[in-house]
């Protein structure tokens, strides 16, 4: 069983920045495609960014140019650097790891963008 533990969420003012981290217990972390999802109140969970085993990245249109996903396989950690945050970015952010038929989720971390 793989555990994913997110950290780094919090309250930030509009225009501010946050960096989320997700630490994975997976022994074969480098083989996992990792992603960050978010779910705002009353909305469906959506994919924000993903990073492949070869570090190819993909982003939702709403965050392109503002968010950066990265991974450190030596630390079994994936990051989401968020900048120029808007109120619309307020959500619970979830870390996800996929490997073959395996699909794991973290417990989520709250990000609130408000003045």
Coordinates of C-alpha atoms in Angstrom, one line a residue:
X1 CA 0.0 0.0 0.0
X2 CA 1.4 3.4 -1.0
X3 CA 0.8 6.4 1.1
X4 CA 0.8 10.0 -0.3
X5 CA 1.1 12.8 2.2
X6 CA 0.5 16.4 1.0
X7 CA 1.7 19.5 2.8
X8 CA 2.2 23.2 2.1
X9 CA -1.4 24.3 1.9
X10 CA -2.7 27.4 3.7
X11 CA -4.1 30.9 3.3
X12 CA -2.5 33.2 0.8
X13 CA -3.5 36.6 -0.6
X14 CA -4.4 37.0 -4.2
X15 CA -1.3 37.3 -6.3
X16 CA 0.7 35.3 -3.8
X17 CA 2.5 32.0 -4.1
X18 CA 2.5 28.6 -2.4
X19 CA 4.4 25.4 -2.9
X20 CA 2.7 22.1 -2.2
X21 CA 4.7 18.9 -1.6
X22 CA 3.6 15.3 -1.7
X23 CA 5.8 12.7 -0.1
X24 CA 5.2 9.1 -1.3
X25 CA 6.0 5.9 0.5
X26 CA 6.3 4.0 -2.8
X27 CA 9.5 2.0 -3.3
X28 CA 9.2 2.4 -7.1
X29 CA 8.2 6.1 -7.0
X30 CA 10.2 6.9 -10.2
X31 CA 7.8 4.6 -12.1
X32 CA 4.7 6.5 -11.0
X33 CA 3.0 9.1 -13.1
X34 CA 2.2 11.8 -10.5
X35 CA -0.5 14.4 -10.6
X36 CA -2.1 17.2 -8.6
X37 CA -5.9 17.5 -8.6
X38 CA -8.1 20.0 -6.9
X39 CA -11.7 20.2 -5.9
X40 CA -13.5 23.4 -5.0
X41 CA -16.8 23.4 -3.0
X42 CA -19.7 22.3 -5.2
X43 CA -17.4 21.3 -8.1
X44 CA -16.0 18.2 -9.5
X45 CA -12.4 17.2 -8.9
X46 CA -10.2 18.4 -11.8
X47 CA -6.7 17.6 -12.9
X48 CA -4.4 20.6 -12.4
X49 CA -1.0 19.2 -13.5
X50 CA 0.7 15.9 -14.1
X51 CA 4.3 14.7 -14.6
X52 CA 5.3 11.5 -16.2
X53 CA 8.1 9.1 -15.3
X54 CA 10.2 10.9 -17.8
X55 CA 9.3 14.3 -16.3
X56 CA 7.0 15.4 -19.2
X57 CA 4.6 17.8 -17.7
X58 CA 1.0 18.7 -18.6
X59 CA -1.2 21.5 -17.2
X60 CA -4.8 22.5 -17.1
X61 CA -5.4 25.7 -19.2
X62 CA -6.5 27.6 -16.2
X63 CA -3.1 27.2 -14.5
X64 CA -0.6 27.3 -17.4
X65 CA 2.1 29.8 -16.9
X66 CA 1.3 30.1 -13.2
X67 CA 1.8 26.6 -11.8
X68 CA 4.8 24.3 -12.1
X69 CA 4.9 20.6 -11.3
X70 CA 8.2 18.9 -10.6
X71 CA 9.5 15.7 -9.0
X72 CA 12.5 14.6 -7.0
X73 CA 12.8 10.8 -7.4
X74 CA 15.6 10.7 -4.8
X75 CA 13.2 12.1 -2.2
X76 CA 10.1 10.3 -3.4
X77 CA 8.4 13.7 -3.6
X78 CA 6.4 15.7 -6.1
X79 CA 5.9 19.5 -5.9
X80 CA 3.4 22.0 -7.2
X81 CA 4.7 25.5 -7.2
X82 CA 1.8 27.9 -7.5
X83 CA 2.2 31.6 -8.2
X84 CA -0.1 34.5 -9.2
X85 CA -2.9 32.8 -7.2
X86 CA -6.5 33.8 -7.8
X87 CA -9.5 33.4 -5.6
X88 CA -10.6 30.8 -8.1
X89 CA -7.7 28.6 -7.2
X90 CA -9.2 28.0 -3.7
X91 CA -9.8 24.3 -3.3
X92 CA -8.6 21.1 -1.7
X93 CA -5.5 19.9 -3.6
X94 CA -4.9 16.2 -3.9
X95 CA -1.8 14.3 -4.9
X96 CA -2.3 11.3 -7.1
X97 CA 0.1 8.5 -8.1
X98 CA -0.6 6.0 -10.9
X99 CA 1.4 2.9 -11.8
X100 CA -0.2 0.3 -14.0
X101 CA -3.5 -0.7 -12.4
X102 CA -2.6 1.0 -9.2
X103 CA -4.1 4.4 -8.4
X104 CA -3.3 6.2 -5.1
X105 CA -4.6 9.4 -3.5
X106 CA -3.4 11.6 -0.7
X107 CA -5.8 13.0 1.9
X108 CA -5.7 16.5 0.4
X109 CA -4.5 19.9 1.6
X110 CA -6.6 23.1 1.7
X111 CA -5.5 26.1 -0.3
X112 CA -7.4 29.3 0.3
X113 CA -6.8 32.4 -1.7
X114 CA -8.3 35.4 0.0
X115 CA -7.5 38.9 1.1

